[in-house]
CSV table of C-alpha atoms in Angstrom, one decimal:
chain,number,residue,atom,x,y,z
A,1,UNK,CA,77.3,-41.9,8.8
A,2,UNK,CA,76.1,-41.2,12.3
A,3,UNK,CA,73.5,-39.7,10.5
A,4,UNK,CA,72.1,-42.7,8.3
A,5,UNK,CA,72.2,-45.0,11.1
A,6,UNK,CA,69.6,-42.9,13.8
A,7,UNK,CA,67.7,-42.7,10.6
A,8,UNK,CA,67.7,-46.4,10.3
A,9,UNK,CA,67.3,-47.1,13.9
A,10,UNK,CA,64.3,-44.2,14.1
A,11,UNK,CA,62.0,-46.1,11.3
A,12,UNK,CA,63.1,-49.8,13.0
A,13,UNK,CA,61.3,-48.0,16.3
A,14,UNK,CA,64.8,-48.5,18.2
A,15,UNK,CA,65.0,-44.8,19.0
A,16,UNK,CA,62.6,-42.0,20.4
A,17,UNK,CA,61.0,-40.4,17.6
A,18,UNK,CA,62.8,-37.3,16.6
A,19,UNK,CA,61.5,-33.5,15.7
A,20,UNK,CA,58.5,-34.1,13.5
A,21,UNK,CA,57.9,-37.3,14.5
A,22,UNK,CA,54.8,-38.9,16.4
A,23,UNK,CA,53.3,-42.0,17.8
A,24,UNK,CA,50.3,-43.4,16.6
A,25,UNK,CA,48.2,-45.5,18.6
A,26,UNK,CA,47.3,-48.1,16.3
A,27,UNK,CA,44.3,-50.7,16.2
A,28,UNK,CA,44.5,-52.9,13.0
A,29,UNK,CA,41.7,-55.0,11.8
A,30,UNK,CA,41.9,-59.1,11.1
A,31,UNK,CA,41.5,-58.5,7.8
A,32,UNK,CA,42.9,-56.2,5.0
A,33,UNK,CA,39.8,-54.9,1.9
A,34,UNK,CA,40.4,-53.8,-1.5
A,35,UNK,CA,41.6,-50.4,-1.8
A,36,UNK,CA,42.2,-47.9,-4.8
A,37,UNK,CA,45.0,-45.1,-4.9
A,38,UNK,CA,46.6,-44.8,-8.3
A,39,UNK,CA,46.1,-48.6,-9.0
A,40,UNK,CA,44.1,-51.6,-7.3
A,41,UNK,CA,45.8,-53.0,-4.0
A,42,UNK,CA,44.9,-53.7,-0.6
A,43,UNK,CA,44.7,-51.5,2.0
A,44,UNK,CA,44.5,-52.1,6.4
A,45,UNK,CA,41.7,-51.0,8.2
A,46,UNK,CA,42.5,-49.2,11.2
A,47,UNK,CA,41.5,-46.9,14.4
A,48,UNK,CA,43.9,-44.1,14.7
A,49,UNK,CA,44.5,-43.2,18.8
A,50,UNK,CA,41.3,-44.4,20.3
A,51,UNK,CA,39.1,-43.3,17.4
A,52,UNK,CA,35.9,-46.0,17.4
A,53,UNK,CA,35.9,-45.4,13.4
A,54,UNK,CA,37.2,-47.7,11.1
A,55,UNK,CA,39.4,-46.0,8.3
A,56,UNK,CA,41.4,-47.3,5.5
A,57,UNK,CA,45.2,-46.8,5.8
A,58,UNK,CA,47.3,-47.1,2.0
A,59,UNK,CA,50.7,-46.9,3.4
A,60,UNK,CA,53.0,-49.6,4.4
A,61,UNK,CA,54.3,-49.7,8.0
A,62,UNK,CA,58.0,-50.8,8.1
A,63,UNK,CA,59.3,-53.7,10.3
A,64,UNK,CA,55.0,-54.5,10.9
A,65,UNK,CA,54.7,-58.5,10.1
A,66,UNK,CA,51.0,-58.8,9.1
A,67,UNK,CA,49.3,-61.6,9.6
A,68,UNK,CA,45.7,-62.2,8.5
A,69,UNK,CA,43.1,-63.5,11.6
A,70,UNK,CA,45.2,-61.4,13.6
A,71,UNK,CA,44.1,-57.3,15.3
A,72,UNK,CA,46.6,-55.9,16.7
A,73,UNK,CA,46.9,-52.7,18.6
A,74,UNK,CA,50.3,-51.3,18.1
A,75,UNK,CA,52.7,-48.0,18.2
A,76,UNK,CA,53.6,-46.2,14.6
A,77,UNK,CA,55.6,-43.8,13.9
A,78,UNK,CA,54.8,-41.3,11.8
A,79,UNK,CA,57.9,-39.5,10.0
A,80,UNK,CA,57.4,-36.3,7.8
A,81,UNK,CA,59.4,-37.2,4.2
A,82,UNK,CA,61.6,-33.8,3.1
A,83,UNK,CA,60.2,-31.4,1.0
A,84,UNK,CA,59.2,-31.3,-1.9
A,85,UNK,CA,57.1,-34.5,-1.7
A,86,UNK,CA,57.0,-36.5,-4.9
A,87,UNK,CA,53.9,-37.1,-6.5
A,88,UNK,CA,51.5,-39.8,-5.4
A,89,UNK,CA,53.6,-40.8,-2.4
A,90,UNK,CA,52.3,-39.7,1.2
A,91,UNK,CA,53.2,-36.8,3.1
A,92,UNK,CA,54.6,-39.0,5.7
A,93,UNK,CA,56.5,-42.4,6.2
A,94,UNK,CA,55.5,-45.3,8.9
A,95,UNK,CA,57.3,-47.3,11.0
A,96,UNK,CA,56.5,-49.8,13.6
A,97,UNK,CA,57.4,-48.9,16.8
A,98,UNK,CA,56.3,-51.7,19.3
A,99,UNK,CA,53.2,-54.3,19.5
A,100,UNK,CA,51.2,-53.5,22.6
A,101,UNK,CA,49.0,-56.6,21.8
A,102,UNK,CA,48.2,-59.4,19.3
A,103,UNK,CA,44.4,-60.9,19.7
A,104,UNK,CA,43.1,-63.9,17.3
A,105,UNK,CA,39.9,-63.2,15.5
A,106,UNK,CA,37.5,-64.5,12.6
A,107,UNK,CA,37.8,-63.2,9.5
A,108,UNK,CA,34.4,-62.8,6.9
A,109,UNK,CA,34.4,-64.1,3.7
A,110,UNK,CA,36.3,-61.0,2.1
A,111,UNK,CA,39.3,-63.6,1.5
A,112,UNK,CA,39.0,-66.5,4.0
A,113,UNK,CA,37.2,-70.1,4.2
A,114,UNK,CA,37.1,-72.2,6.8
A,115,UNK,CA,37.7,-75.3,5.7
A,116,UNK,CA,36.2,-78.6,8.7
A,117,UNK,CA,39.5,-81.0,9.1
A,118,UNK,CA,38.2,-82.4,12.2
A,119,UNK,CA,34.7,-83.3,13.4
A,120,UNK,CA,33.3,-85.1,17.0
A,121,UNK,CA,37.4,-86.6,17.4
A,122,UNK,CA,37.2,-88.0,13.8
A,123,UNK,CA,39.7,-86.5,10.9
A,124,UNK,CA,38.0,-85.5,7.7
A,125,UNK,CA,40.1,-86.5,4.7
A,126,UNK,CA,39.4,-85.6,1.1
A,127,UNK,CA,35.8,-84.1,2.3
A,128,UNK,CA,34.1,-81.1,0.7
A,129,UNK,CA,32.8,-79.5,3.8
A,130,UNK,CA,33.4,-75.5,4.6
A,131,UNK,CA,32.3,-72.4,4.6
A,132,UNK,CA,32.8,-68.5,4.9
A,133,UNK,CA,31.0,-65.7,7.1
A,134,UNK,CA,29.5,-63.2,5.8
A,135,UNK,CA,30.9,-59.6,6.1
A,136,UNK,CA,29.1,-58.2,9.2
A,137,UNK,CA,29.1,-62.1,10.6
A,138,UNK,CA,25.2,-62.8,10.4
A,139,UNK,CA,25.4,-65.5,8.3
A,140,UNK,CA,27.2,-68.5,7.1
A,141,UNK,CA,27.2,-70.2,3.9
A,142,UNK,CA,29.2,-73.2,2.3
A,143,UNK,CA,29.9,-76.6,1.2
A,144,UNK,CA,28.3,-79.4,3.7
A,145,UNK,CA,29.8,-82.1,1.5
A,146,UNK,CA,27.8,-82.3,-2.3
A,147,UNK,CA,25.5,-79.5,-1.4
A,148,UNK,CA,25.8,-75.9,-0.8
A,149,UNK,CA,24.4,-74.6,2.8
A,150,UNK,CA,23.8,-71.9,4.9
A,151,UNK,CA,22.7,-70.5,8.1
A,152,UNK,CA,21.9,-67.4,10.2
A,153,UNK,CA,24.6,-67.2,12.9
A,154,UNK,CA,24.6,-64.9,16.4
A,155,UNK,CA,28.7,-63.9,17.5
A,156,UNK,CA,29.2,-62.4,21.0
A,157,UNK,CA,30.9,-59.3,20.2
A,158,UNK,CA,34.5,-61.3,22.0
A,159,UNK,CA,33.9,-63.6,19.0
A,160,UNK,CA,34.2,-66.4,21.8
A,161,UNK,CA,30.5,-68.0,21.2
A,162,UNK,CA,28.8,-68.9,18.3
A,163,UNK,CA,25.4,-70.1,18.0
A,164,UNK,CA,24.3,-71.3,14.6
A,165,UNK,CA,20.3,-71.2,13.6
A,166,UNK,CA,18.8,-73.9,11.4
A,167,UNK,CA,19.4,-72.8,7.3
A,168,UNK,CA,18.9,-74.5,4.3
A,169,UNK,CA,20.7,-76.8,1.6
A,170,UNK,CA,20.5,-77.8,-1.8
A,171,UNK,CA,19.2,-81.3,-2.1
A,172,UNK,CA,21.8,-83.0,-4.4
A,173,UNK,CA,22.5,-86.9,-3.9
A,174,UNK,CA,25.7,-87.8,-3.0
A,175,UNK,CA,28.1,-91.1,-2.9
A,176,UNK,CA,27.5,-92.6,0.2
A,177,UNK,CA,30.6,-91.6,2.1
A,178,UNK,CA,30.3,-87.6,1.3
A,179,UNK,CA,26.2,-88.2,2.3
A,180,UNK,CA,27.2,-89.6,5.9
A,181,UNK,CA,29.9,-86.7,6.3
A,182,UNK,CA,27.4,-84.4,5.2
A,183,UNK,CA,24.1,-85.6,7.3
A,184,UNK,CA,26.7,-85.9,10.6
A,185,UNK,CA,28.2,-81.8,9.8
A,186,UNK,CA,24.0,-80.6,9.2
A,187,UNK,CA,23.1,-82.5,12.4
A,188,UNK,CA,26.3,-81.5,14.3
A,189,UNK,CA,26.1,-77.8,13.6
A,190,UNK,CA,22.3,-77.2,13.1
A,191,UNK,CA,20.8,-75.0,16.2
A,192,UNK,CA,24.2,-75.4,18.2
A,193,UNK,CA,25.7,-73.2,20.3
A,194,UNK,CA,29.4,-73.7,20.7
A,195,UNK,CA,32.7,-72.1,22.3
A,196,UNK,CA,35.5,-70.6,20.2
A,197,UNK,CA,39.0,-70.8,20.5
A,198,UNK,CA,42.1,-70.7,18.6
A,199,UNK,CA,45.2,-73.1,18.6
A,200,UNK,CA,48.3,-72.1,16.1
A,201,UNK,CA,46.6,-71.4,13.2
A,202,UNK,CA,43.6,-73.5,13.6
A,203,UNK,CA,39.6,-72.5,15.2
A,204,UNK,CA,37.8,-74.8,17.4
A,205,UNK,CA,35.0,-75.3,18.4
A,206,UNK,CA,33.6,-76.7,21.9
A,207,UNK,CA,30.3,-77.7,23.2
A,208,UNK,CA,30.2,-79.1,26.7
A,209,UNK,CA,34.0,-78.4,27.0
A,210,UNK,CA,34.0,-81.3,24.6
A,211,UNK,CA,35.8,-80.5,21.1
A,212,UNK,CA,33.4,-80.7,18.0
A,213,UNK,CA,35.0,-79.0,15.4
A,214,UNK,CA,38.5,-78.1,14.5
A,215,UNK,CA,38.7,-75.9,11.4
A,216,UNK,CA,41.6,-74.6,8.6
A,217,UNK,CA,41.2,-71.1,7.5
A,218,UNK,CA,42.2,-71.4,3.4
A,219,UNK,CA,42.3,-67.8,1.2
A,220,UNK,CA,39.8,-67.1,-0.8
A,221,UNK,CA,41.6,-66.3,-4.4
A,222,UNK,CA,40.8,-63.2,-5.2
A,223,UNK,CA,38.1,-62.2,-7.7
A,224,UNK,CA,38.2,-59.3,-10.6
A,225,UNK,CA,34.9,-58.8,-9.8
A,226,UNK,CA,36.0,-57.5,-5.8
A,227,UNK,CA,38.0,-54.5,-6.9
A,228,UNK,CA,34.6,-53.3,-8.8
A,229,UNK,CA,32.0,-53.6,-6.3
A,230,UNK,CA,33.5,-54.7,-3.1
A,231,UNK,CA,32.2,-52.6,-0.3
A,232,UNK,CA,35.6,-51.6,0.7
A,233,UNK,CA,35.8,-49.6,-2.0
A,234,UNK,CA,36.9,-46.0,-1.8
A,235,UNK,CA,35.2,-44.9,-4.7
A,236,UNK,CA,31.2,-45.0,-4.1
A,237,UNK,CA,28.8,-46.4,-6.6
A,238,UNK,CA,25.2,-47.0,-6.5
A,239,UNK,CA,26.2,-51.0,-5.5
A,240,UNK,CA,28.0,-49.3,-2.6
A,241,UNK,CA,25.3,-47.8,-1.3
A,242,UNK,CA,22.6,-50.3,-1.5
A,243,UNK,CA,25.5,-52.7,0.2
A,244,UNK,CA,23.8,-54.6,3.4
A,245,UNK,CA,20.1,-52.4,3.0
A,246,UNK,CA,17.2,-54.5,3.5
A,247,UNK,CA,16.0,-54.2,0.1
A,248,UNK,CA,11.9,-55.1,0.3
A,249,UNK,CA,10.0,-56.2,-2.7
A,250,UNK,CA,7.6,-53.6,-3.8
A,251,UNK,CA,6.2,-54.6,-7.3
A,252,UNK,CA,6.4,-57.5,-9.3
A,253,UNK,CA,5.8,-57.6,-13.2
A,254,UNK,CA,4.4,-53.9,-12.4
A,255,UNK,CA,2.0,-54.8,-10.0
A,256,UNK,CA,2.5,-53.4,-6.6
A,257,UNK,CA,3.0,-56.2,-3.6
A,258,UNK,CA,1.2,-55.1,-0.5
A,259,UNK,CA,0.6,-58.7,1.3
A,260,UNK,CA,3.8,-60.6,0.9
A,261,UNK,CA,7.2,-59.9,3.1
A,262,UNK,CA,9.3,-61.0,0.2
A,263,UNK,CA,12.4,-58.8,-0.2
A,264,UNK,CA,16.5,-59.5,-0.5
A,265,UNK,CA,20.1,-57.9,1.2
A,266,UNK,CA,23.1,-58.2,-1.3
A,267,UNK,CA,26.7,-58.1,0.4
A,268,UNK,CA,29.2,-56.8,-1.9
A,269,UNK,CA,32.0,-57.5,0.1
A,270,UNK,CA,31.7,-61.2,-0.8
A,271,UNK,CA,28.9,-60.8,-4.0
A,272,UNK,CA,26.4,-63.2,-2.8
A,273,UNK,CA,22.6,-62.2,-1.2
A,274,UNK,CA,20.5,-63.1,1.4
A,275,UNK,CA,16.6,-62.7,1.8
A,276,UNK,CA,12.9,-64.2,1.3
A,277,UNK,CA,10.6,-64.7,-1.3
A,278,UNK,CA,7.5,-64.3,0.3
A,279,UNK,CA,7.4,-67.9,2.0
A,280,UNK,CA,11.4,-69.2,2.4
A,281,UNK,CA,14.5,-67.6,2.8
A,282,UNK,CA,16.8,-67.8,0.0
A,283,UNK,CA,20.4,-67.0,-0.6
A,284,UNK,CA,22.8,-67.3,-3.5
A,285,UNK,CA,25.8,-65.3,-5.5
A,286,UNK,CA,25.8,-61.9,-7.5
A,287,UNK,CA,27.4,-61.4,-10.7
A,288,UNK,CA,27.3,-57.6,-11.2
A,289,UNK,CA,28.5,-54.8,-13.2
A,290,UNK,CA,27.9,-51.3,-13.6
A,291,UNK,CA,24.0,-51.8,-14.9
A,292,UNK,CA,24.0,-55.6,-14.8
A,293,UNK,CA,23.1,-58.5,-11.9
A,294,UNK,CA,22.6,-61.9,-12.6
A,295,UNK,CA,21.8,-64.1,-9.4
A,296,UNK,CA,23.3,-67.7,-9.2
A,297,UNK,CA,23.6,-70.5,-7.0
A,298,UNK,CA,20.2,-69.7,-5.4
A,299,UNK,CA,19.2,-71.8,-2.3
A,300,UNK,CA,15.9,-71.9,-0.8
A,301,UNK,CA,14.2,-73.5,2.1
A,302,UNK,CA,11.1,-75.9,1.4
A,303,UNK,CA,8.5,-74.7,3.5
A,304,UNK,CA,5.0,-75.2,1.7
A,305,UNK,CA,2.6,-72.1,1.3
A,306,UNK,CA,-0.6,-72.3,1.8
A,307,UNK,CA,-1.1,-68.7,0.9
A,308,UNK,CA,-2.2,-68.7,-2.5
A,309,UNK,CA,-0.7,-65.3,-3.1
A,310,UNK,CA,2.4,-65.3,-1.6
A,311,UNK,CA,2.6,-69.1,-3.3
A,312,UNK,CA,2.2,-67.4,-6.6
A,313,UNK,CA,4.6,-64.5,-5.8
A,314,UNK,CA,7.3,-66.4,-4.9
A,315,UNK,CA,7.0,-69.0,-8.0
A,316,UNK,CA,7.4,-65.8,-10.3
A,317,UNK,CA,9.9,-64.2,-8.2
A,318,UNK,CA,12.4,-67.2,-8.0
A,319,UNK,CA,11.8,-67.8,-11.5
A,320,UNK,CA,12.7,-63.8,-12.3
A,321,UNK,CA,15.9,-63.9,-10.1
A,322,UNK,CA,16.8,-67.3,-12.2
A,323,UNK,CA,16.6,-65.4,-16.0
A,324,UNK,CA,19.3,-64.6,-17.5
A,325,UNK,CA,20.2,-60.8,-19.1
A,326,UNK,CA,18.7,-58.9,-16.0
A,327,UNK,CA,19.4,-55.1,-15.9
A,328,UNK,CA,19.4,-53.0,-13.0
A,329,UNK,CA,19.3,-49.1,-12.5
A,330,UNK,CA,18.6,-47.1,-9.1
A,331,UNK,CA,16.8,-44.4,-7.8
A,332,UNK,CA,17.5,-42.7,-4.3
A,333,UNK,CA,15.5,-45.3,-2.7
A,334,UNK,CA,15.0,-47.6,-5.4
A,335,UNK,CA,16.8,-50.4,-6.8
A,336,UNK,CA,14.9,-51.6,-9.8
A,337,UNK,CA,15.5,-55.0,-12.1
A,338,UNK,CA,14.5,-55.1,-15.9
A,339,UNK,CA,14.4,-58.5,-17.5
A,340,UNK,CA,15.8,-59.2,-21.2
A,341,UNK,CA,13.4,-57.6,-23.2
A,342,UNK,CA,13.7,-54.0,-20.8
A,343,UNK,CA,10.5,-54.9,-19.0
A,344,UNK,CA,10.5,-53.6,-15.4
A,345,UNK,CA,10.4,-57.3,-13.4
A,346,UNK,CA,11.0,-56.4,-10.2
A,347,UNK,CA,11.2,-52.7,-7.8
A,348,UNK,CA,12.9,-53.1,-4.6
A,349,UNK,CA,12.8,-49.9,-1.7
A,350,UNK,CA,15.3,-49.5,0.9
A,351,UNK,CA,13.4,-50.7,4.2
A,352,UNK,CA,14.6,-49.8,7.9
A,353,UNK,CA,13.1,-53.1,9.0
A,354,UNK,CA,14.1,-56.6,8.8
A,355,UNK,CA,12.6,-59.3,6.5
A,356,UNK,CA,11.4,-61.9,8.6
């Protein structure tokens, strides 16, 4: 009996770890990804005793209350399980043995939106307006009330400052009421620079130590489509590694494009893409399988060209992304897109520098 309970007390963290025991110094990350061990789940990602790396951990950690938006750094304690181990568990059980800190942080758009309930002192009731970051937190994109939006976006690496660049929108009319709350949030947030801080469960945002924006965070349901190409996938596919490459447009119906910066960056951690075509920046959601992409939702800005080849390039280049039955296969460097008919439509190369 004696026994059983420093057993129970050891994995509660209410006793010194034992022979075979150790402490882990543990950092764990806001947000959990999709994971893969015998079946899909969702796994932490954490730095193990001041590593800088971030590495997925598949076990549970007894007496740890997770909370999403959270990183905590904490002590485990790691517990060999008696020989022989059965299959498909690990060598080794966790259990929380005391929370050395507990900092509030903003989480991508792997799961989370952030959904505007307040703006300039005035509650928002019933009104479409939102958005998510994007998973390494350059960009924004979302709902501004009948139109989709978004924006490049600079963090401080504290996640205390946030300044947001001007973006784009779809141009949808609205009822009157959601096209005054829209044209107030575009104005409001448009090349801004704001403070960040949390209260309970809620983000705000200051400018001029005046309060501008208070914001929910909602979950993001998740998708099928996550577990097959999310880039916190174990398993590695050509998706994975074309993930967040700056992907410039080479040729276009076979001909080779020398002139024209036009090019795209597909995150697969939230399935949506980023880029230019030739003349605008453009964004919009992937659809993808294993040999398939079909682009949706695309956004562009409305700058006029007054090049007459990039003018023509990106006519035929938004109107390739828009078709319907695209296929896609890779090479080392290249990721290649073949309309319905098999005809090579567009060749993208991996490019170290960014499209401007």
């Amino acid at each position: 009996m004696k026994e059983v309970l420093i057993v129970a007390l050891s994995m509660l963290g209410l006793v010194t770890p034992g022979f075979g025991q150790r402490t882990i110094r543990m950092v764990v990350k806001e947000e959990c990804v999709p994971c893969r061990r015998m079946m899909p789940q969702t796994c932490f990602q954490v730095q193990k005793d001041g590593s800088k790396t971030w590495e997925l951990f598949y076990d549970r950690i007894a007496g740890f209350e997770y909370v999403a938006g959270n990183r905590y750094v904490i002590d485990v304690i790691e517990t060999p399980r008696p020989e022989p181990v059965p299959q498909d568990l690990s060598k080794c059980t966790y259990a929380l043995g005391k929370i050395i800190s507990v900092t509030p942080k903003i989480i991508g758009s792997e799961g989370s939106v952030y959904r505007v309930i307040r703006m300039n002192g005035k509650d928002l009731n019933n009104a479409n307006v939102s958005f998510s970051f994007d998973s390494v937190f350059k960009r924004i994109s979302g709902r501004s009330g009948c139109n989709n939006f978004f924006s490049a976006v600079k963090l401080n690496k504290k996640q205390s400052k946030i300044c947001i660049k001007t973006g784009g929108s779809t141009m949808m009319a609205c009822q009157d009421m959601q096209m005054e709350i829209e044209k107030e949030f575009l104005s409001t947030i448009s090349n801004k620079s704001f403070k960040i801080s949390h209260r309970d469960d809620k983000m705000i945002w200051t400018a001029k130590k005046k309060e501008v924006f208070v914001f929910e965070r909602v979950e993001r349901k998740p998708q099928p489509e996550d577990l097959a190409t999310s880039g916190g996938r174990p398993e590695k596919t050509p998706w994975n590694y074309f993930n967040q490459q700056e992907l410039k447009l080479i040729q276009i119906d076979g001909v080779v494009i020398k002139d024209v910066k036009a090019g795209i960056k597909m995150d697969m951690a939230t399935n949506s893409f980023t880029g230019s075509n030739g003349c605008n920046r453009i964004s919009g959601t992937l659809s993808t399988t294993r040999n398939t992409v079909e682009f949706l939702n695309i956004m562009s800005t409305k700058m006029l060209c007054v090049d007459e080849l990039v003018a023509t390039t990106e006519k035929r280049f938004m109107e390739i992304l828009s078709m319907k039955g695209l296929t896609v296969d890779f090479a080392e460097q290249v990721f290649n897109v073949y309309d319905a008919n098999g005809k090579l439509a567009l060749m993208f190369a991996v490019d170290t520098t960014s499209i401007k």
